[in-house]
Each structure stands twice: as C-alpha cells, then as structure tokens.
C-alpha cells in the first residue's frame, strides 16, 4: 500500500456543514471565556489574593467545577467533533451526512446548556469528576449524557463515508489524518461506555431518589475506566495536527509515516486498560492489579517517545530544507515567529510543554512514587503541561485555523497572534514550576488554600508553601494575559472583513519515509487487541468489587455534612 | 528504504527498553525498600469510632474517621521512632488523607477501609491534610500528629470521650460544628461563642439582636437573614421544636 498525494489543496464545503463547524468552534469559545476567567480566579484564591469563599457571586468550588467542565469536557468535545467533520470532509472529499451532523450539534449544545444551569446556580459543585457520594442536580448528569451521545452520532456518521472512500481507493493507505480521527473516536467510544454505565445506572437513579445509596468503589472504577482514555481523546486530535500539519508548516515532510500510524494504533490498544493508575491510593483494589495497570500505563509512554523523536526529525528535515545546517544549528531555521505560518508556533510550543508533561506523567504512573504526589498540586501542574499544553494550544490554534479558512478571513492582529502560544507556554511553565514544588511539599490540589494553608491568620498556615503561591499566581496571570490576547485575535478575526473565498484548506504533510508495514494498515486487529486488553485489565478488579459487597452511600450536598434524606 | 525503516523501529525498541527498565526499578523499590501501595482490605468493617491504641511503647494504631470537614482524632501524640498503623474510614463522602512529609497518602472511600503503616522518626509536628475535594469547607479539613518524647503513655485503648448531651450533641449530630466553632476561633460560618444576645449586622445593613426567634429562623431558613461578610452557603436544617429549644439553651451558655 502507498500514500497517495491529494490532488487538491482546498475544497468547497456545503454551506450547512460550514455552519455546523463554525458553530461548534464559536459556541464553546464563548463558554471558554468564562472557563478561563474561572481558571485565573483559582490561582488568585490559592495565593490568598482573593481571600474569600466566593467572588463575584461564584463560590470557589463552583468556579472550579465550571473551569474543569467547560475547558476539559465541553470545549474539547466540541472541537474534536468539529475537527473530525473537517478532516473527514477534506480527506475523503465527499459530502457528510448533514442530518446526523445537525443532530449531533443539537444534542451536544442542549446537553451543555442543561449541565450549565445547575453549575451556574450552584447545585452541581461536584467538580468535573463528579465523585459520588457528593451529588449534583440530575440535570448535570443528563447534560453530560447528551453531550456524549451527540459526539457518538457525529462519529457514526463518518463511517459509511470512509468505507465508500476505501472501496474507491483500494490500493491507497488511509490518510493519516483520517486514521488519527478514527483513533480519537474509537478511544472515545470505548471510554464513554463505562462512564455511561456509571451515570445512567448508578448516578441518575440515585440523584433522582429512586435508589437510596450508591456503590462508591464501583462508581469510581467505572469513572477511571473512562477518565484515562479521556486524556487520549484530548491528545489524539493534537497528534493528528502534529503528524499531518507540523512537518508541512516547518517546511518539510513527515519523517516517518510508519511512526504516525504506529502511534495512533498503539493508543487505541493501550489507552483504556490503565485507569487504575488514578486509584493507586485507594482501598478496594489489590496491589496486584494496581501493578498490572502501572505496567500498561508505562506502555502508553512508548507512542509519546516515538512522537517526540518523529517530530524532532520532521522539524529537522523542514529546517534543513530552509537552509539550516549543523548538528544543532538547524534549530534556528524554523518559522517560530512567521506570521503567515502562525500555526507552527501553536504546535511547537505545545510540543515543548509536552516534554515536561510527559516526564512528570511517567512519575505519576510509577506506582509507589504516586504516594508522594497523589492528589497534590503536582497533578494540576502535570496536566496543565499536557491538556493545557499541547492539547489546548493545538485546539485553540485549530479553532482559529478552521475559522479563517471556512469564513475566508485572514487572522486579525497577526503580530499578536504569533506570540500567543509562547506567552501561554511561559505562563504554564511558571505556574507548573510553582505547583510541582508545592505538590512535593504536600500542598493539596482542588483546595481554596487562601482561606487556610496560605492564610497567615489561619492556624493551618504553612509558611513554606509560599513559593508555589507566588509562582502559581504569576504563572496564572501570564496564562490569563495570553488568553485575553487570543480572545481578542479570535473575535477580531470573526468580525473582520472577508478577504477570500470561503473554503476548507488544511496543511497536508507528505511522508519522507513512506514505509509499507502491513501491521499498521488495518484498524481491526488493534481494536480486537484493545477489547482483549480491557478484559484482562478489568475482569478481576470488577469481580473483587462485586465480591466484597461494600455498603452503599447516601447522597450528600457539597454544602452540608448531613446526608440528604430521600 | 529498509535501512530507514530500521531507524523508526530502533526508536520503538529503545522506548520499550526504557519502559521495561522503569518497571524494573519500581519492582526493586517495592521489594528492597518495601515502599508499597495501599491494598484491598476486605476483613475490616467501616467504622465511625475514632481510636488511638498503643500496643507497645513504640507501636501505635490509629483509627481515623474522616468526615465533612474534620479528621477524628484531630490530634495524636506519639513517641519518636514509633511505628504507626493507620486505618482510615469515612463517615460521609470521599476524602483524602496525606501525612505531609511521609509516604502516607490514602483515599477514604465510603464503604471501604484504607490502611498504611508509617514509621515516625523525627520529633516534631506532622500536618495531616484532606487532599480530595469533600465539599465547601474542604480547605479547613486537617489534623496533626505530634511526635514527641512527652507523648503520654496510653497503656491500651484511650478512654471513650465524654458524651456530649443536649444542645451540644444536636449541633454535633447535624454537622453544625463543621462550620461554626464553639470556642471563638475563626470558622466558615462564624463562631457560636458569644452569639446569643449579641447584635448582628446583616448583608443589607440592618441590625438584629440574636434572640430566640432570630436563631430559630437562622437554622430553619438560613437565607432569610444573612450576616454581613458571610456567604449564604448554609443549608436549611430541619430540627424538632424540642431540639431547637435545646440548641438555644445551649447557645445561651456559650457567652
């Protein structure tokens, strides 16, 4: 099989699909303004600058719930679907099923609004992990279910499209971007089944008062069965951009076609059977199974290491095409601040952050090392270098890319736009440095520190946690400034003048090494492997939970220490 | 082309070797240094009674109960060099418990009991924090372990704490003391000490004397009058008339 060069660089898109994609970019972007503001408030609270339980009518943990849900669930899911539509439409060059796309959009939007109401009125301050027995208003759970079902419908609608393309191109490899989108949504589909079981069979009946108690250890295992592949659902669209756009933007070719396919397929197999590494410090799960999940977790580091190599090699190839030379001298020849290739900066800065995010991820995965960092500020530091690093930068860059091409506009304020990813990354580095240090010193995550541990008037005051206060607040402020600039660029672009034909144009990288390795040409064996691994990883832990018969827990409101009577 | 495919494959192989090496190091730390993770205890029933037991001069057992928003016992003193077995149970929601500066980092999960063993060599005070979100006063949930030569010899199970009765017990049972202190110390919802008969300023600037009617209303319908500077976070608490009276009588004693 061989890679086939696309005979076009841009395509015309039906007005209906254009509307759908643009709405899926615009709607979460508006919510993201709130989500980012909530993030900024977090660092101010934690540093004790806002010394209160609430600010501007929003309570601390309510704001934290909004921050996590909007930024990590709503924005990411909408973007993944919008980007999926664009990639499938662009590479198969066939009209999509608009009815399905509209249904998907309506369900996701409705679900978001349904979940937003209880969050904004303070009746769902359960954070975006919604661990029982803290209970949210039922509308919160229903809303999440609708968002997930909406995203499934979009995914299912791409399948007949792709199969038709395959029949028409029997000799061609599946385009890398299409493979990446399939990996994204296969991982998402596998991941969302256990959380759907948790929400529909455990949490909704319990929150409605139909059942009196909930089995908390079971709910938690189902949640993390979802929670870890979720992070690959975030990461995979960013990987699609790395493998298919970055080499082209750098001026060269993708170093290895095989490496890309291997990465996507390996993540399908190994992103799910590892959820227990989030539960290392819990009772109710034996150390044997914690260790097995630890080993599987380390195995998902392999595609990240391969990606690091392939991206560096691809950028080197690009830089040498642009006249770079020497062992390290070529690093100077990349388009870091090229205003017209601004997307390079968004992807490059994310890769830089991912070096640190990846290393600290290996720390978290390393079984007994987790004792030191579990539930501490170390964790948000780690995932701001991953989710808020490569993922977030690729998603806001991708949003801007789709906005410009589909509306036929130029990016507004180009010289500011090109700086945004670097300012953001500087903020992340400062913020994370503070939180890493704080985490190792025992500073807890998800905590309004300003009222206790960082409050000099409190008996709980910890003088040696001030390093993280200061770095967290400075880093967070830089991140906030970067996002203000981004929002200005985004909305100025949206309101700017149309300068060219509306079209869909994505940067497309050709492979430098176009290997023909049969093992990475078909999805099927990797999906089968994923299912087998899931059975291996989870059968016994679930049986252990079932056998132990842990007593159920009644619902609690986050505001009261007394169980809610039904 | 074949040689080039070799480079990518070598990278994958090197990554795999790295992963196996990290796994090997972890395995060795577990085996050689005994640094493990909590496991599945199925033979200990969840408990609601906190206890400190001393089995030998340097062997202790602490049964911690985590609840919104405190640990019981709030403070424990042990001798330097003691080995301490920690059992953790929750009375309500999910909590976390980290003894800062040690490897003890446990989740308290409803329905299950968690366990860790720690050796406390250095004299001093260890901070115990709740590190999992457990509700709106989560940031106040902490405890202390003092490691000191002056630790009292417990000589067996600690005598049961004196039973609180009447209004004090009602306040405790309904979780009021999680946010309202009894001794005048700063707390989320303000202290009960000196409340009765005092003049309170409301959010709208009006002043009210904290008499029987005011206290009754503040318990049953807390949002009716909100004290200036406090957030309207308190849930309504339904108490019988007899209990309300007992609480008011008790508050009168906290002058």
PDB file of C-alpha atoms in Angstrom, chain A residues 172-307:
ATOM      1  CA  UNK A 172      -4.229   3.605  -1.033  1.00  0.00           C
ATOM      2  CA  UNK A 173      -3.338   3.829   2.643  1.00  0.00           C
ATOM      3  CA  UNK A 174      -5.981   5.503   4.745  1.00  0.00           C
ATOM      4  CA  UNK A 175      -4.917   9.159   5.005  1.00  0.00           C
ATOM      5  CA  UNK A 176      -3.001   9.660   8.261  1.00  0.00           C
ATOM      6  CA  UNK A 177      -5.405  12.364   9.485  1.00  0.00           C
ATOM      7  CA  UNK A 178      -8.417  10.118   8.913  1.00  0.00           C
ATOM      8  CA  UNK A 179      -6.711   7.297  10.779  1.00  0.00           C
ATOM      9  CA  UNK A 180      -5.982   9.739  13.613  1.00  0.00           C
ATOM     10  CA  UNK A 181      -9.605  10.887  13.818  1.00  0.00           C
ATOM     11  CA  UNK A 182     -10.745   7.256  13.908  1.00  0.00           C
ATOM     12  CA  UNK A 183      -8.245   6.542  16.682  1.00  0.00           C
ATOM     13  CA  UNK A 184      -9.610   9.572  18.558  1.00  0.00           C
ATOM     14  CA  UNK A 185     -13.207   8.477  18.363  1.00  0.00           C
ATOM     15  CA  UNK A 186     -12.612   4.757  18.849  1.00  0.00           C
ATOM     16  CA  UNK A 187     -10.804   5.619  22.084  1.00  0.00           C
ATOM     17  CA  UNK A 188     -13.673   7.968  22.971  1.00  0.00           C
ATOM     18  CA  UNK A 189     -16.311   5.364  22.232  1.00  0.00           C
ATOM     19  CA  UNK A 190     -14.590   2.705  24.332  1.00  0.00           C
ATOM     20  CA  UNK A 191     -14.068   5.215  27.148  1.00  0.00           C
ATOM     21  CA  UNK A 192     -17.586   6.587  27.251  1.00  0.00           C
ATOM     22  CA  UNK A 193     -19.305   3.204  27.641  1.00  0.00           C
ATOM     23  CA  UNK A 194     -18.218   2.699  31.298  1.00  0.00           C
ATOM     24  CA  UNK A 195     -18.980   6.300  32.234  1.00  0.00           C
ATOM     25  CA  UNK A 196     -22.383   5.984  30.571  1.00  0.00           C
ATOM     26  CA  UNK A 197     -22.971   2.897  32.725  1.00  0.00           C
ATOM     27  CA  UNK A 198     -21.874   4.852  35.810  1.00  0.00           C
ATOM     28  CA  UNK A 199     -24.097   7.836  35.071  1.00  0.00           C
ATOM     29  CA  UNK A 200     -27.166   6.063  33.719  1.00  0.00           C
ATOM     30  CA  UNK A 201     -27.326   3.064  36.051  1.00  0.00           C
ATOM     31  CA  UNK A 202     -25.732   4.400  39.244  1.00  0.00           C
ATOM     32  CA  UNK A 203     -25.844   8.199  39.465  1.00  0.00           C
ATOM     33  CA  UNK A 204     -29.051   9.274  37.718  1.00  0.00           C
ATOM     34  CA  UNK A 205     -31.412   6.899  39.598  1.00  0.00           C
ATOM     35  CA  UNK A 206     -29.654   7.838  42.844  1.00  0.00           C
ATOM     36  CA  UNK A 207     -29.767  11.583  42.190  1.00  0.00           C
ATOM     37  CA  UNK A 208     -33.475  11.310  41.393  1.00  0.00           C
ATOM     38  CA  UNK A 209     -34.051   9.464  44.659  1.00  0.00           C
ATOM     39  CA  UNK A 210     -35.094   6.191  43.031  1.00  0.00           C
ATOM     40  CA  UNK A 211     -32.232   4.379  44.720  1.00  0.00           C
ATOM     41  CA  UNK A 212     -31.143   5.226  48.258  1.00  0.00           C
ATOM     42  CA  UNK A 213     -27.429   4.560  48.073  1.00  0.00           C
ATOM     43  CA  UNK A 214     -24.631   4.256  45.547  1.00  0.00           C
ATOM     44  CA  UNK A 215     -21.702   1.821  45.444  1.00  0.00           C
ATOM     45  CA  UNK A 216     -18.825   4.289  45.554  1.00  0.00           C
ATOM     46  CA  UNK A 217     -15.863   1.958  44.817  1.00  0.00           C
ATOM     47  CA  UNK A 218     -17.720   0.626  41.763  1.00  0.00           C
ATOM     48  CA  UNK A 219     -18.628   4.122  40.543  1.00  0.00           C
ATOM     49  CA  UNK A 220     -15.012   5.229  40.898  1.00  0.00           C
ATOM     50  CA  UNK A 221     -13.634   2.294  38.943  1.00  0.00           C
ATOM     51  CA  UNK A 222     -16.142   2.937  36.151  1.00  0.00           C
ATOM     52  CA  UNK A 223     -15.210   6.618  36.177  1.00  0.00           C
ATOM     53  CA  UNK A 224     -11.480   5.990  35.772  1.00  0.00           C
ATOM     54  CA  UNK A 225     -12.139   3.323  33.178  1.00  0.00           C
ATOM     55  CA  UNK A 226     -13.344   6.421  31.288  1.00  0.00           C
ATOM     56  CA  UNK A 227     -11.098   9.048  32.843  1.00  0.00           C
ATOM     57  CA  UNK A 228      -7.777   7.952  31.473  1.00  0.00           C
ATOM     58  CA  UNK A 229      -8.681   7.174  27.855  1.00  0.00           C
ATOM     59  CA  UNK A 230     -10.409  10.562  28.049  1.00  0.00           C
ATOM     60  CA  UNK A 231      -6.984  12.199  28.132  1.00  0.00           C
ATOM     61  CA  UNK A 232      -6.044  10.379  24.916  1.00  0.00           C
ATOM     62  CA  UNK A 233      -9.278  11.603  23.391  1.00  0.00           C
ATOM     63  CA  UNK A 234      -7.921  15.073  24.163  1.00  0.00           C
ATOM     64  CA  UNK A 235      -4.425  14.309  22.976  1.00  0.00           C
ATOM     65  CA  UNK A 236      -5.191  12.462  19.732  1.00  0.00           C
ATOM     66  CA  UNK A 237      -6.593  15.394  17.702  1.00  0.00           C
ATOM     67  CA  UNK A 238      -3.436  17.283  18.706  1.00  0.00           C
ATOM     68  CA  UNK A 239      -1.387  14.318  17.453  1.00  0.00           C
ATOM     69  CA  UNK A 240      -3.313  14.479  14.172  1.00  0.00           C
ATOM     70  CA  UNK A 241      -2.167  18.077  13.804  1.00  0.00           C
ATOM     71  CA  UNK A 242       1.402  17.159  14.747  1.00  0.00           C
ATOM     72  CA  UNK A 243       1.688  14.335  12.247  1.00  0.00           C
ATOM     73  CA  UNK A 244      -0.215  15.923   9.377  1.00  0.00           C
ATOM     74  CA  UNK A 245       0.371  19.688   9.735  1.00  0.00           C
ATOM     75  CA  UNK A 246       3.534  20.402  11.681  1.00  0.00           C
ATOM     76  CA  UNK A 247       6.059  18.912   9.184  1.00  0.00           C
ATOM     77  CA  UNK A 248       4.468  20.891   6.339  1.00  0.00           C
ATOM     78  CA  UNK A 249       4.441  24.090   8.424  1.00  0.00           C
ATOM     79  CA  UNK A 250       8.098  23.502   9.282  1.00  0.00           C
ATOM     80  CA  UNK A 251       8.858  23.410   5.569  1.00  0.00           C
ATOM     81  CA  UNK A 252       9.472  19.688   5.152  1.00  0.00           C
ATOM     82  CA  UNK A 253       7.922  16.261   5.283  1.00  0.00           C
ATOM     83  CA  UNK A 254       6.764  13.849   7.963  1.00  0.00           C
ATOM     84  CA  UNK A 255       9.877  11.868   8.825  1.00  0.00           C
ATOM     85  CA  UNK A 256       8.104   8.540   9.141  1.00  0.00           C
ATOM     86  CA  UNK A 257       4.649   7.513   8.003  1.00  0.00           C
ATOM     87  CA  UNK A 258       5.016   4.271   9.950  1.00  0.00           C
ATOM     88  CA  UNK A 259       5.740   6.079  13.233  1.00  0.00           C
ATOM     89  CA  UNK A 260       2.499   8.040  12.930  1.00  0.00           C
ATOM     90  CA  UNK A 261       0.346   5.026  12.185  1.00  0.00           C
ATOM     91  CA  UNK A 262       2.028   3.032  14.933  1.00  0.00           C
ATOM     92  CA  UNK A 263       1.332   5.836  17.430  1.00  0.00           C
ATOM     93  CA  UNK A 264      -2.357   6.109  16.591  1.00  0.00           C
ATOM     94  CA  UNK A 265      -2.950   2.362  16.593  1.00  0.00           C
ATOM     95  CA  UNK A 266      -0.971   1.705  19.764  1.00  0.00           C
ATOM     96  CA  UNK A 267      -3.054   4.306  21.562  1.00  0.00           C
ATOM     97  CA  UNK A 268      -6.248   2.548  20.502  1.00  0.00           C
ATOM     98  CA  UNK A 269      -4.990  -0.645  22.134  1.00  0.00           C
ATOM     99  CA  UNK A 270      -3.412   0.760  25.307  1.00  0.00           C
ATOM    100  CA  UNK A 271      -5.251   3.909  26.315  1.00  0.00           C
ATOM    101  CA  UNK A 272      -8.033   2.173  28.228  1.00  0.00           C
ATOM    102  CA  UNK A 273      -6.702  -0.772  30.294  1.00  0.00           C
ATOM    103  CA  UNK A 274      -4.814   1.608  32.610  1.00  0.00           C
ATOM    104  CA  UNK A 275      -7.437   3.555  34.556  1.00  0.00           C
ATOM    105  CA  UNK A 276      -6.476   2.138  37.946  1.00  0.00           C
ATOM    106  CA  UNK A 277      -3.293   4.208  37.933  1.00  0.00           C
ATOM    107  CA  UNK A 278      -5.598   7.040  39.061  1.00  0.00           C
ATOM    108  CA  UNK A 279      -6.629   4.889  42.022  1.00  0.00           C
ATOM    109  CA  UNK A 280      -3.269   3.819  43.447  1.00  0.00           C
ATOM    110  CA  UNK A 281      -4.011   5.197  46.924  1.00  0.00           C
ATOM    111  CA  UNK A 282      -7.487   3.709  47.191  1.00  0.00           C
ATOM    112  CA  UNK A 283      -8.715   0.778  49.205  1.00  0.00           C
ATOM    113  CA  UNK A 284     -10.852  -1.871  47.487  1.00  0.00           C
ATOM    114  CA  UNK A 285      -8.330  -2.597  44.713  1.00  0.00           C
ATOM    115  CA  UNK A 286      -5.492  -5.061  45.259  1.00  0.00           C
ATOM    116  CA  UNK A 287      -1.863  -4.155  44.678  1.00  0.00           C
ATOM    117  CA  UNK A 288      -1.507  -6.862  42.020  1.00  0.00           C
ATOM    118  CA  UNK A 289      -3.969  -5.074  39.765  1.00  0.00           C
ATOM    119  CA  UNK A 290      -2.529  -1.679  40.559  1.00  0.00           C
ATOM    120  CA  UNK A 291       0.841  -3.036  39.414  1.00  0.00           C
ATOM    121  CA  UNK A 292      -0.570  -4.503  36.197  1.00  0.00           C
ATOM    122  CA  UNK A 293      -2.202  -1.181  35.334  1.00  0.00           C
ATOM    123  CA  UNK A 294       1.072   0.577  36.172  1.00  0.00           C
ATOM    124  CA  UNK A 295       2.895  -1.559  33.630  1.00  0.00           C
ATOM    125  CA  UNK A 296       0.260  -0.960  30.940  1.00  0.00           C
ATOM    126  CA  UNK A 297       0.415   2.766  31.727  1.00  0.00           C
ATOM    127  CA  UNK A 298       4.137   2.836  31.078  1.00  0.00           C
ATOM    128  CA  UNK A 299       3.464   1.134  27.755  1.00  0.00           C
ATOM    129  CA  UNK A 300       1.470   4.173  26.587  1.00  0.00           C
ATOM    130  CA  UNK A 301       4.611   6.220  27.078  1.00  0.00           C
ATOM    131  CA  UNK A 302       6.029   4.433  24.015  1.00  0.00           C
ATOM    132  CA  UNK A 303       3.997   6.314  21.371  1.00  0.00           C
ATOM    133  CA  UNK A 304       4.792   9.593  23.116  1.00  0.00           C
ATOM    134  CA  UNK A 305       8.521   8.837  22.960  1.00  0.00           C
ATOM    135  CA  UNK A 306       8.159   7.816  19.309  1.00  0.00           C
ATOM    136  CA  UNK A 307       6.268  11.053  18.626  1.00  0.00           C
TER     137      UNK A 307
END
